[in-house]
Amino acid sequence: MAKIAYILLCHKDPEAVIQQAERLTATGDCMAIHFDARADAADFRQIQTALADNPNVTFAIKRVKCGWGEWSLVQATLSAIEAALRDFPRATHFYMLSGDCMAIKTSEYVHDYLDDNDFDFIESFDFFASDWIKTGMKAERLLYRHFFNERKHKALFYKSLEWQKKLGLARKIPSDIQVQIGSQWWCLRRPTVEAVMEMVRQRRDVVRFFKRTWIPDETFFQTLVRHLIPAEEINARTLTFLMFTDYGMPLVFYNDHYDLLLNQDDLFARKISPEAVELKERLGALYATEGVTFKISGEGPSLFKFVTERGRVGRRFANRFWETEATLGRERELMILVCKKWHVAKRLLAKIKQETNIPAVDYLFQEEDTELPDLGGIQSTIEKRTRHRRALIRMLFDYFQTNRMIICLDPGSLDLLHDFYNDRSTTRALEVQCNYSEHYLKGHAARIGLAGEQTPQDTFNRILPTIRRDIEDESDAIRDADFENYGRIREVDEIGDFLKPIMEFLTVGEDKAREIAMTPHLFAD
């Protein structure tokens, strides 16, 4: 019968680590624990003390300070494996876990499964040919040396990579290995683990290569196992159920996921939320239970995909925020500053904020880097902001705790103007019409991708009249829409002509309007 040595990497929550070790060793299995050397020493002593009398628990021979994406995670795993091989000679399988993992089957089921399936379970797909990596760097992970932690020293990480590329310092992959990639959560048979450790001792060149790769815990064991073990003895899957969101983050499981987890064709699940106390208690009690029959449906990934896609169009299982609260609020007042020259609008907006203290946001539907508060992700991209425009504006009203707010819009955003004017809130707009020199139009052509530094003058002579006409057409389209509460100021007008539109737009007196109208260098390019 299978006897499992669990390889546990953890760095926090000593009470949970103790419970996990006691639970998984209670049915005869064993565990080697690596507790991050960066973590609190008192937490590690607490774990050691609590598990000192448990003969089925050992600790990594050497504790390592771990960093995400670094070789240190592989080094920590090797240290725990070394201890498990030494202290648990009867272990037949080595199962990699984190402190966020929990069994979603009974111990009886887990052992029967491993007895019936004599394979090494590890995702191992060709690094270059597969599409396992969805976003971000790919070949650069291997071909260049990575000396810095990308999360802690982002600037140094990318500067080092940039200089290696400039200097042509790409390196060669060891000629006799084919790099593989996959999940770091694997279950390997003892002979495989022993062969891997022997290769680590014999092939220092391979170890040196992987030490300077990025995220080697997704490539090191995956590559060595495929190099050492016949393909027919490898099942290229993980036995740990995990899913990722659209943003590349692990999906977190909560109390109401119990039935879903049990139905998956996996033995463990990751990540279980620290707050999911009820889920942990139920799964913990389940592990030692005997005679349980599981109905495997495996619908988790497809169900998540379905629910996520329905959520994107506002139809999950109930009305979404932007359906139930699709209005900004009848008592609220949205003021929109419309201008093609964004720097002019920003200059005017800064003066308005100075004089009135009305909360204001720049071109949030046109500029990706517009400064916005964290609103749960809805503000993260222009696409999301535009798709959920009313929800976003309502959340900004709530964030600023105000019923009056100003935003800037490009005159090309006629659809947004229509949408906000159709809301039950009060909407007012002020269009700032500017003069457009040839120099400005050339810069505008470059910004929208119609021209570059080497574009000849003949080309500009052909396209600039069209660009000018398009800008005028945008303004004409707004005028044709005949919006209420819509005023205009023009660069060609006198300061006195600005006062009434500004007073009506902001509901301020003439003195305040004059201060705003006299914004220094308002129309300067």
mmCIF file of N, CA and C in Angstrom, residues 264-335:
data_model
loop_
_atom_site.group_PDB
_atom_site.id
_atom_site.type_symbol
_atom_site.label_atom_id
_atom_site.label_comp_id
_atom_site.label_asym_id
_atom_site.label_seq_id
_atom_site.Cartn_x
_atom_site.Cartn_y
_atom_site.Cartn_z
ATOM 1 N N GLN A 264 -14.292 17.085 -7.744
ATOM 2 C CA GLN A 264 -13.209 17.183 -8.722
ATOM 3 C C GLN A 264 -12.353 15.921 -8.720
ATOM 4 N N ASP A 265 -11.760 15.636 -9.867
ATOM 5 C CA ASP A 265 -10.918 14.442 -10.017
ATOM 6 C C ASP A 265 -9.498 14.763 -9.544
ATOM 7 N N ASP A 266 -9.381 15.164 -8.293
ATOM 8 C CA ASP A 266 -8.107 15.534 -7.692
ATOM 9 C C ASP A 266 -8.105 15.069 -6.244
ATOM 10 N N LEU A 267 -6.897 15.056 -5.653
ATOM 11 C CA LEU A 267 -6.758 14.590 -4.277
ATOM 12 C C LEU A 267 -6.654 15.734 -3.282
ATOM 13 N N PHE A 268 -6.071 16.832 -3.705
ATOM 14 C CA PHE A 268 -5.926 18.014 -2.858
ATOM 15 C C PHE A 268 -6.437 19.230 -3.625
ATOM 16 N N ALA A 269 -6.571 20.360 -2.918
ATOM 17 C CA ALA A 269 -6.984 21.617 -3.551
ATOM 18 C C ALA A 269 -6.152 22.758 -2.992
ATOM 19 N N ARG A 270 -5.921 23.754 -3.813
ATOM 20 C CA ARG A 270 -5.207 24.960 -3.455
ATOM 21 C C ARG A 270 -5.841 26.125 -4.247
ATOM 22 N N LYS A 271 -6.111 27.274 -3.637
ATOM 23 C CA LYS A 271 -5.786 27.742 -2.324
ATOM 24 C C LYS A 271 -7.058 27.772 -1.475
ATOM 25 N N ILE A 272 -6.957 27.314 -0.223
ATOM 26 C CA ILE A 272 -8.050 27.429 0.709
ATOM 27 C C ILE A 272 -7.874 28.727 1.491
ATOM 28 N N SER A 273 -8.910 29.535 1.533
ATOM 29 C CA SER A 273 -8.816 30.818 2.219
ATOM 30 C C SER A 273 -8.552 30.620 3.713
ATOM 31 N N PRO A 274 -7.680 31.436 4.310
ATOM 32 C CA PRO A 274 -7.474 31.368 5.767
ATOM 33 C C PRO A 274 -8.765 31.626 6.549
ATOM 34 N N GLU A 275 -9.697 32.385 5.938
ATOM 35 C CA GLU A 275 -10.958 32.689 6.617
ATOM 36 C C GLU A 275 -12.004 31.584 6.465
ATOM 37 N N ALA A 276 -11.723 30.577 5.649
ATOM 38 C CA ALA A 276 -12.704 29.512 5.394
ATOM 39 C C ALA A 276 -12.627 28.460 6.502
ATOM 40 N N VAL A 277 -12.973 28.861 7.720
ATOM 41 C CA VAL A 277 -12.830 27.987 8.890
ATOM 42 C C VAL A 277 -13.731 26.761 8.760
ATOM 43 N N GLU A 278 -14.960 26.981 8.357
ATOM 44 C CA GLU A 278 -15.903 25.858 8.223
ATOM 45 C C GLU A 278 -15.428 24.871 7.164
ATOM 46 N N LEU A 279 -14.939 25.359 6.038
ATOM 47 C CA LEU A 279 -14.438 24.485 4.976
ATOM 48 C C LEU A 279 -13.267 23.662 5.478
ATOM 49 N N LYS A 280 -12.351 24.279 6.206
ATOM 50 C CA LYS A 280 -11.199 23.549 6.728
ATOM 51 C C LYS A 280 -11.625 22.465 7.712
ATOM 52 N N GLU A 281 -12.578 22.796 8.557
ATOM 53 C CA GLU A 281 -13.051 21.805 9.528
ATOM 54 C C GLU A 281 -13.706 20.616 8.839
ATOM 55 N N ARG A 282 -14.514 20.881 7.824
ATOM 56 C CA ARG A 282 -15.214 19.791 7.123
ATOM 57 C C ARG A 282 -14.234 18.918 6.342
ATOM 58 N N LEU A 283 -13.276 19.558 5.654
ATOM 59 C CA LEU A 283 -12.285 18.774 4.908
ATOM 60 C C LEU A 283 -11.366 18.003 5.846
ATOM 61 N N GLY A 284 -11.014 18.612 6.986
ATOM 62 C CA GLY A 284 -10.176 17.920 7.956
ATOM 63 C C GLY A 284 -10.846 16.684 8.514
ATOM 64 N N ALA A 285 -12.133 16.790 8.825
ATOM 65 C CA ALA A 285 -12.876 15.642 9.336
ATOM 66 C C ALA A 285 -13.049 14.578 8.254
ATOM 67 N N LEU A 286 -13.204 15.005 7.019
ATOM 68 C CA LEU A 286 -13.403 14.066 5.913
ATOM 69 C C LEU A 286 -12.194 13.167 5.703
ATOM 70 N N TYR A 287 -10.984 13.697 5.854
ATOM 71 C CA TYR A 287 -9.764 12.969 5.489
ATOM 72 C C TYR A 287 -9.652 11.628 6.209
ATOM 73 N N ALA A 288 -10.036 11.569 7.479
ATOM 74 C CA ALA A 288 -9.881 10.333 8.250
ATOM 75 C C ALA A 288 -11.088 9.400 8.153
ATOM 76 N N THR A 289 -12.110 9.834 7.428
ATOM 77 C CA THR A 289 -13.336 9.044 7.310
ATOM 78 C C THR A 289 -13.127 7.868 6.353
ATOM 79 N N GLU A 290 -13.788 6.761 6.625
ATOM 80 C CA GLU A 290 -13.686 5.567 5.776
ATOM 81 C C GLU A 290 -15.017 5.291 5.086
ATOM 82 N N GLY A 291 -14.927 4.626 3.949
ATOM 83 C CA GLY A 291 -16.117 4.169 3.255
ATOM 84 C C GLY A 291 -16.877 5.231 2.493
ATOM 85 N N VAL A 292 -16.255 6.367 2.223
ATOM 86 C CA VAL A 292 -16.935 7.444 1.496
ATOM 87 C C VAL A 292 -16.834 7.196 -0.006
ATOM 88 N N THR A 293 -17.953 7.360 -0.708
ATOM 89 C CA THR A 293 -17.983 7.243 -2.166
ATOM 90 C C THR A 293 -18.073 8.645 -2.765
ATOM 91 N N PHE A 294 -17.195 8.915 -3.720
ATOM 92 C CA PHE A 294 -17.161 10.238 -4.344
ATOM 93 C C PHE A 294 -17.724 10.154 -5.762
ATOM 94 N N LYS A 295 -18.583 11.106 -6.088
ATOM 95 C CA LYS A 295 -19.121 11.207 -7.444
ATOM 96 C C LYS A 295 -18.303 12.260 -8.197
ATOM 97 N N ILE A 296 -17.399 11.781 -9.031
ATOM 98 C CA ILE A 296 -16.481 12.683 -9.722
ATOM 99 C C ILE A 296 -17.158 13.265 -10.961
ATOM 100 N N SER A 297 -17.322 14.570 -10.962
ATOM 101 C CA SER A 297 -17.925 15.241 -12.114
ATOM 102 C C SER A 297 -16.921 16.131 -12.839
ATOM 103 N N GLY A 298 -15.950 16.652 -12.086
ATOM 104 C CA GLY A 298 -14.879 17.442 -12.699
ATOM 105 C C GLY A 298 -15.342 18.703 -13.397
ATOM 106 N N GLU A 299 -16.441 19.283 -12.911
ATOM 107 C CA GLU A 299 -17.003 20.440 -13.614
ATOM 108 C C GLU A 299 -16.382 21.759 -13.193
ATOM 109 N N GLY A 300 -15.455 21.734 -12.240
ATOM 110 C CA GLY A 300 -14.918 22.973 -11.685
ATOM 111 C C GLY A 300 -14.428 23.974 -12.715
ATOM 112 N N PRO A 301 -13.455 23.617 -13.565
ATOM 113 C CA PRO A 301 -12.946 24.594 -14.533
ATOM 114 C C PRO A 301 -14.005 25.108 -15.495
ATOM 115 N N SER A 302 -14.855 24.217 -16.017
ATOM 116 C CA SER A 302 -15.864 24.662 -16.976
ATOM 117 C C SER A 302 -16.920 25.520 -16.298
ATOM 118 N N LEU A 303 -17.278 25.172 -15.047
ATOM 119 C CA LEU A 303 -18.253 25.982 -14.319
ATOM 120 C C LEU A 303 -17.701 27.362 -14.035
ATOM 121 N N PHE A 304 -16.437 27.425 -13.622
ATOM 122 C CA PHE A 304 -15.811 28.724 -13.352
ATOM 123 C C PHE A 304 -15.771 29.568 -14.616
ATOM 124 N N LYS A 305 -15.416 28.947 -15.741
ATOM 125 C CA LYS A 305 -15.357 29.665 -17.012
ATOM 126 C C LYS A 305 -16.741 30.196 -17.393
ATOM 127 N N PHE A 306 -17.750 29.364 -17.214
ATOM 128 C CA PHE A 306 -19.113 29.768 -17.563
ATOM 129 C C PHE A 306 -19.583 30.935 -16.702
ATOM 130 N N VAL A 307 -19.393 30.805 -15.386
ATOM 131 C CA VAL A 307 -19.853 31.841 -14.464
ATOM 132 C C VAL A 307 -19.105 33.149 -14.709
ATOM 133 N N THR A 308 -17.784 33.042 -14.964
ATOM 134 C CA THR A 308 -16.994 34.240 -15.213
ATOM 135 C C THR A 308 -17.474 34.956 -16.468
ATOM 136 N N GLU A 309 -17.709 34.203 -17.531
ATOM 137 C CA GLU A 309 -18.145 34.817 -18.777
ATOM 138 C C GLU A 309 -19.532 35.425 -18.631
ATOM 139 N N ARG A 310 -20.418 34.763 -17.893
ATOM 140 C CA ARG A 310 -21.734 35.347 -17.676
ATOM 141 C C ARG A 310 -21.631 36.612 -16.852
ATOM 142 N N GLY A 311 -20.694 36.584 -15.900
ATOM 143 C CA GLY A 311 -20.499 37.763 -15.070
ATOM 144 C C GLY A 311 -20.070 38.965 -15.876
ATOM 145 N N ARG A 312 -19.285 38.725 -16.941
ATOM 146 C CA ARG A 312 -18.783 39.842 -17.737
ATOM 147 C C ARG A 312 -19.919 40.592 -18.425
ATOM 148 N N VAL A 313 -21.012 39.896 -18.734
ATOM 149 C CA VAL A 313 -22.125 40.577 -19.388
ATOM 150 C C VAL A 313 -23.249 40.885 -18.391
ATOM 151 N N GLY A 314 -22.908 40.806 -17.085
ATOM 152 C CA GLY A 314 -23.872 41.195 -16.057
ATOM 153 C C GLY A 314 -24.936 40.180 -15.788
ATOM 154 N N ARG A 315 -24.711 38.881 -16.119
ATOM 155 C CA ARG A 315 -25.741 37.868 -15.900
ATOM 156 C C ARG A 315 -25.107 36.633 -15.277
ATOM 157 N N ARG A 316 -24.767 36.720 -14.013
ATOM 158 C CA ARG A 316 -24.230 35.556 -13.329
ATOM 159 C C ARG A 316 -25.404 34.812 -12.726
ATOM 160 N N PHE A 317 -25.614 34.910 -11.412
ATOM 161 C CA PHE A 317 -26.756 34.260 -10.776
ATOM 162 C C PHE A 317 -27.743 35.281 -10.232
ATOM 163 N N ALA A 318 -27.330 36.518 -10.190
ATOM 164 C CA ALA A 318 -28.203 37.599 -9.743
ATOM 165 C C ALA A 318 -27.770 38.855 -10.487
ATOM 166 N N ASN A 319 -28.560 39.899 -10.337
ATOM 167 C CA ASN A 319 -28.200 41.141 -11.002
ATOM 168 C C ASN A 319 -26.882 41.662 -10.472
ATOM 169 N N ARG A 320 -26.037 42.129 -11.374
ATOM 170 C CA ARG A 320 -24.754 42.675 -10.971
ATOM 171 C C ARG A 320 -24.918 44.089 -10.432
ATOM 172 N N PHE A 321 -23.865 44.589 -9.823
ATOM 173 C CA PHE A 321 -23.874 45.949 -9.260
ATOM 174 C C PHE A 321 -24.334 46.958 -10.289
ATOM 175 N N TRP A 322 -23.830 46.806 -11.534
ATOM 176 C CA TRP A 322 -24.135 47.834 -12.531
ATOM 177 C C TRP A 322 -25.500 47.616 -13.179
ATOM 178 N N GLU A 323 -26.242 46.537 -12.738
ATOM 179 C CA GLU A 323 -27.633 46.418 -13.144
ATOM 180 C C GLU A 323 -28.549 46.975 -12.060
ATOM 181 N N THR A 324 -28.302 46.545 -10.800
ATOM 182 C CA THR A 324 -29.170 46.981 -9.711
ATOM 183 C C THR A 324 -28.950 48.434 -9.366
ATOM 184 N N GLU A 325 -27.748 48.958 -9.601
ATOM 185 C CA GLU A 325 -27.460 50.349 -9.290
ATOM 186 C C GLU A 325 -26.886 51.039 -10.522
ATOM 187 N N ALA A 326 -27.626 50.928 -11.637
ATOM 188 C CA ALA A 326 -27.107 51.439 -12.909
ATOM 189 C C ALA A 326 -27.187 52.948 -13.008
ATOM 190 N N THR A 327 -27.905 53.585 -12.097
ATOM 191 C CA THR A 327 -27.975 55.042 -12.118
ATOM 192 C C THR A 327 -26.934 55.626 -11.168
ATOM 193 N N LEU A 328 -26.488 56.836 -11.478
ATOM 194 C CA LEU A 328 -25.528 57.501 -10.601
ATOM 195 C C LEU A 328 -26.192 57.996 -9.326
ATOM 196 N N GLY A 329 -27.490 58.165 -9.372
ATOM 197 C CA GLY A 329 -28.224 58.682 -8.226
ATOM 198 C C GLY A 329 -28.903 59.995 -8.575
ATOM 199 N N ARG A 330 -30.202 60.060 -8.296
ATOM 200 C CA ARG A 330 -30.994 61.219 -8.705
ATOM 201 C C ARG A 330 -30.481 62.519 -8.078
ATOM 202 N N GLU A 331 -29.869 62.405 -6.888
ATOM 203 C CA GLU A 331 -29.435 63.608 -6.189
ATOM 204 C C GLU A 331 -28.047 64.059 -6.600
ATOM 205 N N ARG A 332 -27.394 63.335 -7.492
ATOM 206 C CA ARG A 332 -26.001 63.629 -7.813
ATOM 207 C C ARG A 332 -25.863 64.486 -9.066
ATOM 208 N N GLU A 333 -24.696 65.155 -9.124
ATOM 209 C CA GLU A 333 -24.448 66.109 -10.197
ATOM 210 C C GLU A 333 -23.091 65.794 -10.815
ATOM 211 N N LEU A 334 -23.105 65.384 -12.079
ATOM 212 C CA LEU A 334 -21.871 65.075 -12.806
ATOM 213 C C LEU A 334 -21.585 66.202 -13.786
ATOM 214 N N MET A 335 -20.404 66.806 -13.655
ATOM 215 C CA MET A 335 -19.977 67.876 -14.554
ATOM 216 C C MET A 335 -18.866 67.343 -15.447
#
